[in-house]
Coordinates of C-alpha atoms and ligand atoms in Angstrom, one line a residue:
M26 CA 81.1 257.1 -20.1
L27 CA 84.7 255.7 -19.9
V28 CA 85.0 253.8 -16.5
G29 CA 88.4 255.6 -14.6
A30 CA 89.3 257.3 -18.0
A31 CA 87.7 261.1 -16.9
A32 CA 91.2 262.0 -16.7
L33 CA 92.9 261.3 -19.8
T34 CA 92.7 262.7 -23.0
A35 CA 91.2 261.9 -26.2
G36 CA 94.0 261.0 -29.1
A37 CA 93.2 260.5 -32.8
S38 CA 91.7 257.0 -32.9
G39 CA 88.8 258.8 -30.1
R40 CA 90.7 256.7 -27.6
P41 CA 92.4 258.6 -24.8
Q42 CA 96.1 258.7 -25.1
G43 CA 97.6 256.3 -23.0
A44 CA 94.5 254.4 -22.4
P45 CA 94.4 250.6 -22.8
V46 CA 92.9 249.4 -25.7
Y47 CA 90.4 247.2 -23.7
R48 CA 89.1 251.1 -22.6
D49 CA 88.0 252.3 -26.1
A50 CA 84.7 252.0 -27.0
T51 CA 85.7 252.2 -30.6
A52 CA 88.2 249.2 -30.8
P53 CA 86.8 245.9 -31.8
V54 CA 85.7 243.3 -29.0
P55 CA 88.3 240.6 -29.7
A56 CA 91.4 243.3 -29.3
R57 CA 89.9 244.6 -25.8
V58 CA 89.4 241.1 -24.7
A59 CA 92.8 240.4 -25.7
D60 CA 94.2 243.2 -24.2
L61 CA 92.2 242.8 -20.7
L62 CA 93.2 239.5 -20.4
A63 CA 97.1 239.9 -20.5
R64 CA 96.9 242.4 -18.0
M65 CA 94.7 240.1 -15.9
T66 CA 95.8 237.9 -12.9
L67 CA 95.3 234.5 -12.2
A68 CA 92.7 235.4 -9.4
E69 CA 91.0 238.0 -11.7
K70 CA 90.4 235.5 -14.4
A71 CA 89.2 233.0 -11.7
G72 CA 86.9 235.7 -10.1
Q73 CA 85.2 236.4 -13.3
L74 CA 83.9 232.9 -13.4
A75 CA 81.9 233.3 -10.2
M76 CA 78.2 234.1 -10.2
V77 CA 76.9 234.5 -6.7
H78 CA 72.9 234.8 -5.8
V79 CA 72.0 238.3 -4.2
G80 CA 70.8 236.9 -1.1
R81 CA 74.1 236.0 0.4
I82 CA 75.1 240.1 0.1
R83 CA 73.8 241.1 2.8
G84 CA 75.7 243.7 4.3
D85 CA 79.4 245.5 3.9
A86 CA 81.3 242.5 4.7
D87 CA 79.8 240.6 2.3
L88 CA 80.6 243.2 -0.1
Q89 CA 84.1 243.3 0.6
E90 CA 84.1 239.8 1.0
L91 CA 82.7 239.0 -2.7
F92 CA 83.8 241.9 -4.8
A93 CA 87.1 243.4 -3.4
Q94 CA 88.6 240.1 -2.3
D95 CA 87.2 237.7 -4.5
G96 CA 86.7 240.0 -7.5
I97 CA 83.0 238.1 -8.8
G98 CA 82.3 238.6 -12.4
S99 CA 78.6 238.3 -12.0
V100 CA 75.3 238.5 -9.7
L101 CA 71.8 236.5 -10.2
S102 CA 68.6 236.9 -8.3
G103 CA 67.4 233.8 -7.3
A104 CA 64.0 233.3 -8.2
G105 CA 62.1 236.0 -6.3
E106 CA 65.4 237.9 -4.9
V107 CA 65.5 241.1 -5.2
P108 CA 68.8 243.5 -5.1
G109 CA 67.8 245.7 -2.4
G110 CA 63.9 248.0 -1.5
D111 CA 61.0 247.0 -2.3
G112 CA 60.9 245.3 -5.6
S113 CA 59.6 248.3 -7.6
L114 CA 61.5 249.3 -10.5
A115 CA 63.5 251.9 -9.2
A116 CA 64.4 249.7 -6.2
W117 CA 65.8 247.7 -8.7
A118 CA 68.0 250.3 -10.5
T119 CA 69.2 251.4 -7.3
G120 CA 70.0 247.7 -6.3
V121 CA 71.9 246.8 -9.1
N122 CA 73.9 250.3 -9.8
H123 CA 74.8 250.1 -5.9
L124 CA 76.4 246.9 -6.6
Q125 CA 78.2 247.9 -9.6
R126 CA 79.4 250.9 -8.0
Y127 CA 81.1 249.0 -5.5
A128 CA 82.8 246.1 -8.1
L129 CA 83.7 249.3 -10.2
D130 CA 85.4 250.8 -7.0
H131 CA 87.4 247.7 -5.9
S132 CA 87.9 246.4 -9.4
R133 CA 92.0 247.0 -10.1
L134 CA 90.7 246.9 -14.0
G135 CA 87.9 248.6 -13.4
I136 CA 85.7 245.4 -14.4
P137 CA 82.0 245.8 -14.7
I138 CA 79.9 243.1 -13.2
V139 CA 77.2 241.7 -15.1
Y140 CA 73.7 241.2 -13.2
G141 CA 71.5 238.0 -14.6
S142 CA 68.2 236.7 -13.9
D143 CA 65.3 234.5 -14.7
A144 CA 62.7 236.3 -16.9
T145 CA 60.9 233.2 -18.4
H146 CA 57.5 235.2 -18.9
G147 CA 57.5 238.5 -17.9
F148 CA 59.8 239.8 -15.1
T149 CA 57.8 238.8 -12.5
W150 CA 60.5 239.4 -9.6
V151 CA 59.9 243.6 -10.3
K152 CA 56.4 244.6 -8.5
G153 CA 53.7 245.1 -10.5
A154 CA 55.1 243.9 -13.6
E155 CA 53.3 241.8 -16.8
V156 CA 52.4 238.2 -16.1
Y157 CA 52.6 236.6 -19.4
P158 CA 51.5 232.9 -20.3
Q159 CA 53.8 229.9 -19.2
Q160 CA 56.1 228.6 -22.4
L161 CA 54.0 225.7 -22.7
G162 CA 50.7 227.9 -23.4
L163 CA 52.9 230.3 -25.7
A164 CA 53.5 227.1 -27.9
A165 CA 50.0 226.6 -28.4
A166 CA 49.2 229.4 -30.0
H167 CA 52.4 228.8 -32.6
D168 CA 53.3 232.1 -33.2
P169 CA 57.0 233.2 -33.2
E170 CA 56.0 236.6 -33.5
L171 CA 54.0 236.7 -30.6
V172 CA 56.7 234.9 -28.7
Q173 CA 59.1 237.4 -29.6
A174 CA 57.4 240.6 -29.0
I175 CA 56.9 238.9 -25.0
A176 CA 60.5 238.5 -24.8
A177 CA 61.3 241.9 -26.3
A178 CA 58.5 243.4 -23.9
T179 CA 60.1 241.2 -21.0
A180 CA 63.7 242.6 -21.8
R181 CA 62.8 246.4 -21.9
V182 CA 61.9 245.7 -18.1
V183 CA 64.6 243.6 -17.4
R184 CA 67.0 246.2 -19.0
A185 CA 65.5 248.8 -16.8
A186 CA 65.8 247.3 -14.0
G187 CA 69.9 247.3 -14.6
V188 CA 69.8 243.1 -15.8
R189 CA 71.6 242.6 -18.8
W190 CA 71.5 238.6 -18.4
V191 CA 68.1 236.3 -18.6
F192 CA 68.6 232.7 -17.9
G193 CA 65.7 231.8 -21.0
P194 CA 64.4 231.0 -22.9
V195 CA 63.9 227.5 -21.6
A196 CA 64.9 225.4 -24.9
D197 CA 63.9 221.6 -23.6
V198 CA 61.2 219.8 -25.4
S199 CA 58.6 217.9 -22.9
R200 CA 58.8 214.3 -22.7
D201 CA 57.1 213.4 -19.7
L202 CA 54.3 215.1 -18.3
R203 CA 55.1 214.1 -14.3
W204 CA 58.3 216.3 -14.3
G205 CA 58.0 219.6 -12.3
R206 CA 59.2 222.1 -15.2
Y207 CA 57.0 221.2 -18.6
Y208 CA 55.2 224.0 -18.4
E209 CA 58.4 225.9 -18.8
T210 CA 58.9 224.0 -22.3
F211 CA 57.4 225.1 -25.6
G212 CA 55.8 221.7 -25.9
E213 CA 57.1 218.4 -27.2
D214 CA 57.4 219.3 -31.6
P215 CA 61.3 220.0 -31.4
Q216 CA 60.6 221.7 -34.6
L217 CA 58.0 224.2 -33.2
A218 CA 60.2 224.6 -30.3
A219 CA 63.1 225.3 -32.1
S220 CA 61.3 228.3 -33.9
L221 CA 60.0 229.8 -30.5
V222 CA 63.2 229.7 -28.9
E223 CA 64.8 231.6 -31.9
A224 CA 62.1 234.1 -31.2
A225 CA 62.4 234.7 -27.8
V226 CA 66.2 235.1 -28.2
R227 CA 65.6 237.3 -30.7
G228 CA 63.1 239.3 -28.3
T229 CA 65.5 239.3 -25.9
Q230 CA 68.8 240.4 -27.4
G231 CA 67.3 242.8 -29.8
P232 CA 68.2 242.8 -33.4
D233 CA 71.5 242.9 -33.5
P234 CA 73.2 240.0 -31.9
A235 CA 76.9 241.5 -31.9
H236 CA 75.3 244.2 -29.4
P237 CA 72.5 242.3 -27.3
L238 CA 70.3 245.2 -25.6
A239 CA 70.2 241.8 -22.7
A240 CA 71.7 238.7 -23.2
A241 CA 69.6 235.4 -23.3
T242 CA 70.5 231.9 -22.4
A243 CA 69.0 228.6 -23.8
K244 CA 68.5 226.4 -21.4
H245 CA 69.0 223.5 -19.9
F246 CA 71.5 221.6 -21.9
L247 CA 70.9 218.9 -23.2
A248 CA 67.9 216.3 -22.8
Y249 CA 66.9 217.5 -19.1
S250 CA 63.1 216.9 -19.9
Q251 CA 63.3 213.4 -19.7
P252 CA 64.6 212.7 -16.2
Q253 CA 63.9 208.8 -15.3
G254 CA 60.6 208.5 -13.6
G255 CA 59.6 211.8 -15.0
R256 CA 62.1 213.4 -11.2
D257 CA 63.6 216.9 -11.6
S258 CA 67.1 216.5 -12.3
A259 CA 67.1 212.4 -12.3
S260 CA 69.3 210.8 -14.5
V261 CA 68.6 210.9 -18.5
Q262 CA 69.4 207.9 -21.0
A263 CA 69.0 209.3 -24.5
S264 CA 69.8 208.2 -27.5
A265 CA 72.1 209.5 -29.9
S266 CA 69.3 209.8 -32.6
E267 CA 67.2 211.6 -29.6
L268 CA 69.8 214.1 -28.3
A269 CA 70.2 215.0 -32.3
D270 CA 67.0 215.1 -33.3
V271 CA 64.8 215.4 -30.5
F272 CA 66.9 217.9 -28.4
S273 CA 69.3 219.5 -29.8
P274 CA 67.0 221.9 -32.4
P275 CA 65.8 224.4 -30.3
F276 CA 69.4 225.0 -29.2
A277 CA 70.4 224.9 -32.4
A278 CA 68.0 227.4 -33.3
A279 CA 69.0 229.6 -30.4
I280 CA 72.5 229.2 -31.3
H281 CA 71.5 230.1 -34.7
A282 CA 70.0 233.6 -33.7
G283 CA 73.1 234.4 -31.9
V284 CA 71.8 233.5 -28.3
A285 CA 74.8 234.7 -25.6
S286 CA 74.8 232.2 -23.3
V287 CA 73.7 228.3 -23.0
M288 CA 73.2 227.0 -19.5
N289 CA 73.7 223.0 -18.5
Q290 CA 71.3 220.9 -17.0
H291 CA 71.7 220.1 -13.4
G292 CA 71.3 216.2 -13.8
W293 CA 73.1 213.5 -15.3
V294 CA 73.1 212.5 -18.8
N295 CA 74.1 209.1 -20.3
G296 CA 76.1 208.2 -17.3
T297 CA 77.9 211.8 -17.0
P298 CA 77.2 214.9 -15.0
S299 CA 76.3 217.4 -17.5
V300 CA 78.3 220.0 -16.0
A301 CA 81.2 217.7 -16.7
S302 CA 80.6 216.0 -19.8
K303 CA 83.0 217.3 -22.5
A304 CA 80.8 215.0 -25.0
L305 CA 77.9 217.7 -24.4
L306 CA 79.8 220.9 -23.8
T307 CA 82.4 220.9 -25.9
D308 CA 82.0 218.1 -28.7
V309 CA 78.2 218.6 -29.2
L310 CA 77.5 222.0 -28.3
R311 CA 80.6 223.7 -29.1
T312 CA 82.1 221.7 -32.3
Q313 CA 78.5 220.4 -33.5
L314 CA 76.4 223.2 -32.7
G315 CA 78.8 226.2 -33.2
F316 CA 78.3 228.2 -30.0
H317 CA 80.5 230.5 -29.3
G318 CA 79.3 232.5 -26.6
V319 CA 79.3 232.0 -22.2
E320 CA 78.6 228.6 -21.1
L321 CA 76.9 228.9 -17.5
T322 CA 76.5 226.5 -15.2
D323 CA 73.1 226.0 -13.3
W324 CA 72.6 226.4 -9.6
G325 CA 75.3 224.5 -7.5
D326 CA 76.3 222.0 -10.2
V327 CA 80.1 222.1 -9.8
E328 CA 79.6 222.3 -6.1
N329 CA 77.3 219.2 -6.4
L330 CA 80.2 217.2 -8.2
F331 CA 81.8 216.5 -4.8
C332 CA 79.4 217.4 -2.2
G333 CA 75.5 216.9 -3.4
C334 CA 74.5 220.0 -1.8
Q335 CA 72.7 221.9 -3.9
G336 CA 69.2 221.5 -5.6
A337 CA 66.7 218.7 -6.2
P338 CA 66.5 215.1 -4.0
A339 CA 67.4 213.7 -7.3
V340 CA 70.6 215.0 -8.0
Q341 CA 72.0 215.4 -4.3
A342 CA 71.4 211.8 -4.6
M343 CA 73.7 211.3 -7.2
P344 CA 77.5 209.6 -6.5
R345 CA 80.5 212.4 -6.2
V346 CA 82.7 212.4 -8.9
A347 CA 85.4 214.5 -7.6
A348 CA 87.6 214.7 -4.6
D349 CA 87.3 218.2 -3.5
Y350 CA 86.4 221.9 -5.1
E351 CA 89.5 222.0 -6.9
H352 CA 88.7 219.0 -9.2
A353 CA 85.5 219.8 -9.3
V354 CA 86.4 222.9 -10.6
A355 CA 88.7 221.2 -13.2
A356 CA 86.1 218.3 -14.4
A357 CA 83.8 221.2 -15.1
L358 CA 86.1 223.5 -16.9
N359 CA 87.7 220.7 -18.7
A360 CA 84.5 219.9 -20.1
G361 CA 83.4 223.2 -21.3
A362 CA 81.6 224.6 -18.6
E363 CA 82.7 228.5 -17.4
V364 CA 80.6 230.8 -15.4
S365 CA 79.7 228.9 -12.3
M366 CA 76.5 229.7 -10.6
V367 CA 78.1 228.7 -7.2
P368 CA 75.6 230.0 -5.7
D369 CA 77.7 231.0 -2.3
R370 CA 80.6 229.9 -1.9
A371 CA 82.8 232.0 -4.1
T372 CA 86.4 232.6 -2.1
E373 CA 86.2 228.4 -2.0
F374 CA 84.9 228.6 -5.6
T375 CA 87.4 231.1 -7.3
A376 CA 90.6 229.5 -4.6
A377 CA 89.5 226.3 -6.2
V378 CA 90.1 227.6 -9.8
E379 CA 93.4 228.9 -9.0
A380 CA 94.7 225.7 -7.4
A381 CA 93.4 223.7 -10.6
V382 CA 95.6 225.8 -12.7
R383 CA 98.7 226.4 -10.8
D384 CA 98.3 222.2 -10.1
G385 CA 98.1 222.0 -14.0
L386 CA 95.0 220.0 -13.6
V387 CA 93.6 223.1 -16.2
D388 CA 95.7 224.8 -18.4
V389 CA 95.7 228.2 -18.3
S390 CA 94.7 228.4 -22.0
R391 CA 91.4 226.9 -21.1
L392 CA 90.9 229.1 -18.1
D393 CA 91.8 232.1 -20.8
A394 CA 88.8 230.8 -23.5
A395 CA 86.5 231.1 -20.9
V396 CA 87.3 234.3 -19.1
A397 CA 87.6 235.7 -22.6
H398 CA 84.1 234.5 -23.5
V399 CA 82.8 236.5 -20.4
L400 CA 84.5 239.8 -20.9
A401 CA 83.3 239.3 -24.4
L402 CA 79.6 239.5 -23.3
K403 CA 80.5 242.4 -21.3
F404 CA 82.1 244.3 -23.7
E405 CA 79.2 243.4 -26.2
L406 CA 76.4 244.4 -23.5
G407 CA 78.3 247.9 -23.3
L408 CA 79.0 247.2 -19.6
F409 CA 82.4 248.8 -19.8
D410 CA 81.5 251.6 -21.6
D411 CA 78.0 252.5 -19.5
P412 CA 78.0 250.4 -16.6
Y413 CA 75.1 252.5 -15.0
V414 CA 71.3 252.2 -15.2
A415 CA 69.4 254.8 -15.4
E416 CA 66.7 256.3 -12.7
P417 CA 63.8 254.0 -14.5
S418 CA 60.4 255.5 -14.8
P419 CA 57.7 253.9 -13.4
A420 CA 55.5 254.0 -16.6
T421 CA 57.7 251.7 -18.2
V422 CA 56.8 248.3 -15.8
R423 CA 53.1 247.5 -17.2
T424 CA 52.0 249.6 -19.9
D425 CA 48.8 249.0 -21.6
E426 CA 50.5 247.3 -24.3
D427 CA 51.6 245.0 -22.4
V428 CA 48.3 244.1 -21.1
A429 CA 47.3 244.1 -24.5
L430 CA 49.9 241.4 -25.6
A431 CA 49.6 239.0 -22.6
R432 CA 45.6 239.2 -23.5
R433 CA 46.4 238.5 -27.5
A434 CA 48.9 235.6 -25.9
A435 CA 46.3 234.0 -23.9
D436 CA 43.3 234.7 -26.6
E437 CA 45.6 232.4 -28.9
S438 CA 46.8 230.0 -27.1
I439 CA 43.5 228.8 -24.9
T440 CA 42.7 225.4 -26.3
V441 CA 39.2 223.7 -27.0
L442 CA 39.5 220.2 -27.3
K443 CA 35.8 219.0 -26.9
N444 CA 32.8 220.9 -28.1
T445 CA 29.5 218.7 -28.0
K446 CA 26.0 220.2 -28.5
R447 CA 27.5 223.1 -30.2
L448 CA 27.5 224.6 -26.8
L449 CA 30.3 226.8 -28.0
P450 CA 30.4 229.6 -28.3
L451 CA 28.2 230.4 -25.5
R452 CA 25.3 232.3 -26.0
R453 CA 26.1 236.3 -24.4
R454 CA 23.0 235.4 -21.6
G455 CA 22.6 233.8 -18.1
P456 CA 22.9 233.3 -15.7
V457 CA 26.5 231.5 -16.1
L458 CA 28.0 229.8 -13.1
V459 CA 31.3 230.2 -12.6
V460 CA 32.7 227.8 -9.5
G461 CA 35.8 226.2 -8.6
P462 CA 39.6 227.5 -7.6
D463 CA 40.1 230.4 -9.9
T464 CA 42.9 232.1 -8.6
L465 CA 45.3 234.7 -10.2
R466 CA 48.0 232.8 -8.8
R467 CA 46.7 229.4 -10.2
Q468 CA 46.7 231.5 -13.5
D469 CA 50.5 232.4 -13.1
G470 CA 51.7 229.3 -12.1
G471 CA 55.8 229.0 -11.0
W472 CA 58.3 231.4 -11.2
T473 CA 55.8 234.2 -10.7
V474 CA 56.8 236.7 -7.9
Q475 CA 58.7 233.9 -5.5
W476 CA 60.2 230.2 -7.4
Q477 CA 56.8 228.4 -6.3
G478 CA 54.7 231.6 -7.4
V479 CA 52.7 233.6 -5.4
P480 CA 52.9 233.0 -2.0
A481 CA 49.7 231.7 -0.7
G482 CA 47.5 235.3 1.3
T483 CA 49.9 237.4 -0.7
P484 CA 48.2 239.9 -3.4
P485 CA 49.2 238.7 -6.6
P486 CA 50.0 241.1 -9.3
P487 CA 47.6 242.8 -11.2
G488 CA 45.0 240.6 -13.4
V489 CA 41.7 238.8 -14.4
T490 CA 40.2 235.7 -12.8
I491 CA 38.0 233.5 -15.0
L492 CA 35.4 234.7 -12.7
Q493 CA 36.2 238.6 -13.1
G494 CA 36.6 237.7 -17.2
V495 CA 33.1 236.0 -17.8
R496 CA 31.4 239.4 -15.6
T497 CA 33.0 241.9 -18.0
A498 CA 32.0 239.8 -20.8
L499 CA 28.4 239.1 -19.9
G500 CA 27.4 241.3 -17.2
A501 CA 28.1 240.8 -13.2
K502 CA 24.2 240.5 -13.0
N503 CA 24.4 236.9 -15.5
V504 CA 27.2 235.7 -13.4
R505 CA 27.0 233.9 -10.4
T506 CA 29.4 231.9 -8.4
V507 CA 29.9 230.1 -4.9
A508 CA 32.0 231.2 -2.8
N509 CA 32.9 228.2 -0.8
W510 CA 33.5 225.8 -4.3
R511 CA 33.9 222.9 -1.4
N512 CA 29.9 223.4 0.0
A513 CA 28.7 220.6 -2.2
A514 CA 24.9 221.4 -1.4
A515 CA 25.5 225.5 -2.4
V516 CA 27.3 224.1 -5.8
R517 CA 24.5 221.6 -6.4
R518 CA 21.8 224.1 -6.1
A519 CA 23.5 226.9 -8.2
A520 CA 24.5 224.3 -10.7
T521 CA 20.8 223.4 -11.2
R522 CA 19.8 227.0 -11.8
A523 CA 22.2 228.2 -14.0
R524 CA 21.6 227.8 -17.6
V525 CA 25.8 226.9 -17.8
V526 CA 28.3 226.2 -15.4
L527 CA 31.7 226.5 -16.1
V528 CA 34.0 224.8 -13.7
V529 CA 37.6 226.0 -13.2
V530 CA 39.9 223.1 -12.0
G531 CA 43.6 223.2 -12.1
E532 CA 46.8 223.1 -9.9
E533 CA 48.7 225.3 -7.2
P534 CA 51.4 226.5 -8.6
Y535 CA 54.9 224.6 -8.1
A536 CA 58.4 224.8 -9.4
E537 CA 61.4 222.6 -10.3
W538 CA 61.5 219.1 -8.2
E539 CA 58.4 220.4 -6.2
G540 CA 56.5 220.2 -9.0
D541 CA 56.9 216.6 -9.7
S542 CA 53.7 214.5 -9.9
A543 CA 54.0 210.4 -10.3
N544 CA 50.3 210.4 -11.4
A545 CA 49.0 213.4 -12.6
S546 CA 45.6 214.0 -11.0
L547 CA 43.3 216.2 -10.0
S548 CA 42.9 217.2 -6.6
A549 CA 40.2 214.8 -4.9
D550 CA 38.2 217.8 -4.0
E551 CA 38.4 219.7 -7.2
A552 CA 37.5 215.8 -9.1
R553 CA 34.4 215.4 -7.0
L554 CA 33.5 219.4 -7.9
V555 CA 33.3 218.6 -11.5
R556 CA 31.5 215.2 -10.7
L557 CA 28.9 217.0 -8.9
V558 CA 28.5 219.7 -11.5
E559 CA 28.1 217.2 -14.1
S560 CA 25.3 215.3 -12.1
T561 CA 23.0 218.2 -12.3
R562 CA 22.9 218.3 -16.0
T563 CA 23.0 221.7 -16.6
P564 CA 25.3 222.1 -19.5
T565 CA 28.8 222.3 -18.3
V566 CA 32.1 223.9 -19.9
L567 CA 35.4 222.2 -17.9
V568 CA 38.0 224.7 -17.9
L569 CA 41.3 223.6 -16.9
V570 CA 44.4 225.8 -15.6
S571 CA 47.4 223.8 -15.2
G572 CA 50.8 223.2 -16.4
R573 CA 50.6 219.5 -17.8
P574 CA 47.7 217.6 -19.4
L575 CA 46.0 216.1 -16.5
M576 CA 44.6 212.6 -16.2
I577 CA 41.3 213.7 -16.0
A578 CA 39.7 211.6 -19.2
P579 CA 36.5 210.2 -17.2
L580 CA 35.7 214.3 -15.9
I581 CA 35.9 215.3 -19.8
R582 CA 33.7 212.7 -20.7
G583 CA 31.1 214.0 -18.5
A584 CA 31.6 217.3 -19.4
E585 CA 30.0 218.8 -22.7
A586 CA 33.1 221.5 -23.4
F587 CA 36.2 220.9 -22.6
V588 CA 38.6 224.0 -22.8
M589 CA 42.7 224.0 -21.6
A590 CA 43.9 227.3 -20.5
Y591 CA 47.5 226.1 -19.6
L592 CA 48.7 228.7 -17.3
P593 CA 47.6 232.1 -19.0
G594 CA 49.3 234.6 -16.9
S595 CA 47.2 237.8 -15.6
E596 CA 45.0 238.0 -18.4
G597 CA 43.9 234.4 -18.4
G598 CA 40.3 234.9 -17.3
R599 CA 39.8 237.9 -19.6
A600 CA 41.4 234.9 -22.8
V601 CA 38.7 232.4 -21.1
A602 CA 35.9 234.6 -21.5
D603 CA 36.8 235.6 -25.0
V604 CA 37.1 232.3 -26.4
L605 CA 34.0 230.6 -24.8
F606 CA 31.8 233.3 -25.8
G607 CA 33.0 233.8 -29.3
G608 CA 34.4 237.4 -28.6
V609 CA 37.5 236.0 -30.8
K610 CA 37.9 232.4 -32.4
A611 CA 39.6 229.7 -31.1
R612 CA 42.8 229.0 -32.4
G613 CA 45.1 227.6 -29.5
R614 CA 46.3 223.8 -30.8
L615 CA 48.1 221.2 -28.3
P616 CA 51.7 221.5 -28.1
F617 CA 51.7 217.8 -26.7
T618 CA 49.9 214.8 -26.4
W619 CA 47.5 213.8 -23.8
P620 CA 47.9 210.4 -22.7
S621 CA 44.6 208.7 -21.7
S622 CA 45.9 207.1 -18.6
I623 CA 49.2 207.9 -16.7
K624 CA 50.0 204.2 -17.6
D625 CA 50.9 205.6 -20.8
V626 CA 53.5 207.9 -19.8
P627 CA 56.3 209.1 -20.8
M628 CA 54.5 209.4 -24.2
A629 CA 55.4 211.8 -27.0
L630 CA 54.7 212.9 -30.7
N631 CA 51.3 210.7 -30.1
R632 CA 53.4 207.5 -28.9
R633 CA 54.4 206.2 -25.8
L634 CA 58.4 206.3 -25.5
D635 CA 58.6 202.4 -24.7
G636 CA 57.4 201.6 -28.0
Q637 CA 54.3 199.8 -26.6
P638 CA 50.9 200.5 -28.5
A639 CA 48.8 203.3 -26.7
T640 CA 46.2 205.9 -28.0
P641 CA 46.2 209.5 -26.9
L642 CA 43.2 211.1 -25.3
F643 CA 43.8 213.9 -27.5
R644 CA 47.0 214.0 -30.4
L645 CA 49.6 216.5 -30.7
G646 CA 48.1 219.8 -32.5
A647 CA 44.5 218.8 -31.4
G648 CA 42.0 222.1 -30.9
L649 CA 38.5 223.1 -32.4
T650 CA 38.0 226.2 -33.7
P651 CA 33.7 226.1 -32.6
Ligands
BGC19 C1 67.2 226.4 -12.5 C2 67.3 227.4 -13.6 C3 67.3 228.8 -12.9 C4 68.3 228.9 -11.9 C5 68.6 230.4 -11.2 C6 68.4 227.1 -11.4 O1 67.8 225.9 -10.4 O2 67.2 225.3 -12.7 O3 67.0 227.3 -14.5 O4 67.8 229.7 -14.3 O5 67.9 228.0 -11.1 O6 67.5 231.0 -10.8

């Protein structure tokens, strides 16, 4: 539908006579952008650069302030946030349409908003949506076609919800397992990560980059994954060759695939905040890598330049580089930053943009270039011509194909790293004991339902635990468990009576800095459980459900077989059973180096990053096919 053009009659070009070029769906995007830009006031342009999180919009007064007064150009769901209702797909669509309607009704020129969200392993903010493996596990499958299919299946739900801007894939190359976002990456091999990022971008955006079905975002530019001490958002020191050869390739691949946007990282690189780094955001991103899309800041990055009030403790502790919001905006815009995830204070942000232009701190041509990128994205997404999303069918949330895809992904990623006495594949007979903290919230990891993962005590999205998967594979009567795995006497008794024990351990879910771990150890309780099982001499398969390699070499030595499940998502339990009982051939290969000890961290590509000699426990690419 042509917004607001209903009363006009169509001319020879298909454009309603007298209607401006920008409203003409058949006009080329650059012409539409130029026409619209020429009609916009400074305030309207400033608004297009503001992205506000939906949790900030609590009622009519906020709607009035943000849309009618500030004219914000975009809205995001911060992790777990929903635009109203119960989080069902229908409620999403209604919520986004409601915001869109309000925005259009209060925009002098009829400029639609674009709604953005993270959706890195399924669109898990939608109730019941499929939870695919996290990126690190997907990397172990070495299968770009699989990654593209998952991105496309995710984008289907994203679009049905009314969301058109996806903040993914994560294009960071993992370097330090202590970092709380390690599992969000496609591992440490820049070429593998590049091929998977490219596939994810194609899956999200669809076949025609000129008309993306949804916009993908390669994040977080650049070298975010090598923070000092492995602390999220801490300063990064990276040499020119590391920037070019390690960190850039996945972004270059995303750009090659026509990625619509790139998000800068939160922290500082080589002494400059990324969001204010012209060297990174203009010289590398635009000039060297040839990026033409929208630059998006991460959450609160511009504000942090003067107030240090958002995000990770490491970044809040950095020095302030701007005196006030106006100078912060100027530093960011002049460096190449564009849309700002403000994420709350839109009025202050837009006022700062206007002041920076009026005071000559930012040239109007720079502002226009940034706004032109956002408008082009909105035109390319079709938002001017078709701003609303149709009422979705609930059947599109989690289809049988989605479940099959999640299972195939987990099947392909599970990595067998040890198999002595030819224990694997296990024979299909009991009694098998499955014991340990084997939960769906662990399988799913962070960024699932909520930022820090499924809250304890909340029912997780549908899925299959390892116990359930093994029961399905073997028949319930052949499979035992111990309800309280901390009960040593019960575990010892059950393990002694079993033919084989699967001891399942790992990590509770986490995200961002909350997941930083100085020593990447297993909890004392879980280590005790593994030692206890191993001491019974019943053949033991150690299964690790974890977002990083944990420092458990002695426990691995004590087990006959060892399997890395990563964070395998909803179908992880079935996939572990598939691989252990030979239903599918194990084909996962480690997408990272597994150090023998925390003393060797950071380690990547089979060597310590400080150049000291070290032998990894498992090398990059390790994986057996029993
Ligand atoms: C994260 C981004 C994410 C954004 C919005 C930030 O804190 O660093 O990866 O896209 O929040 O949820």
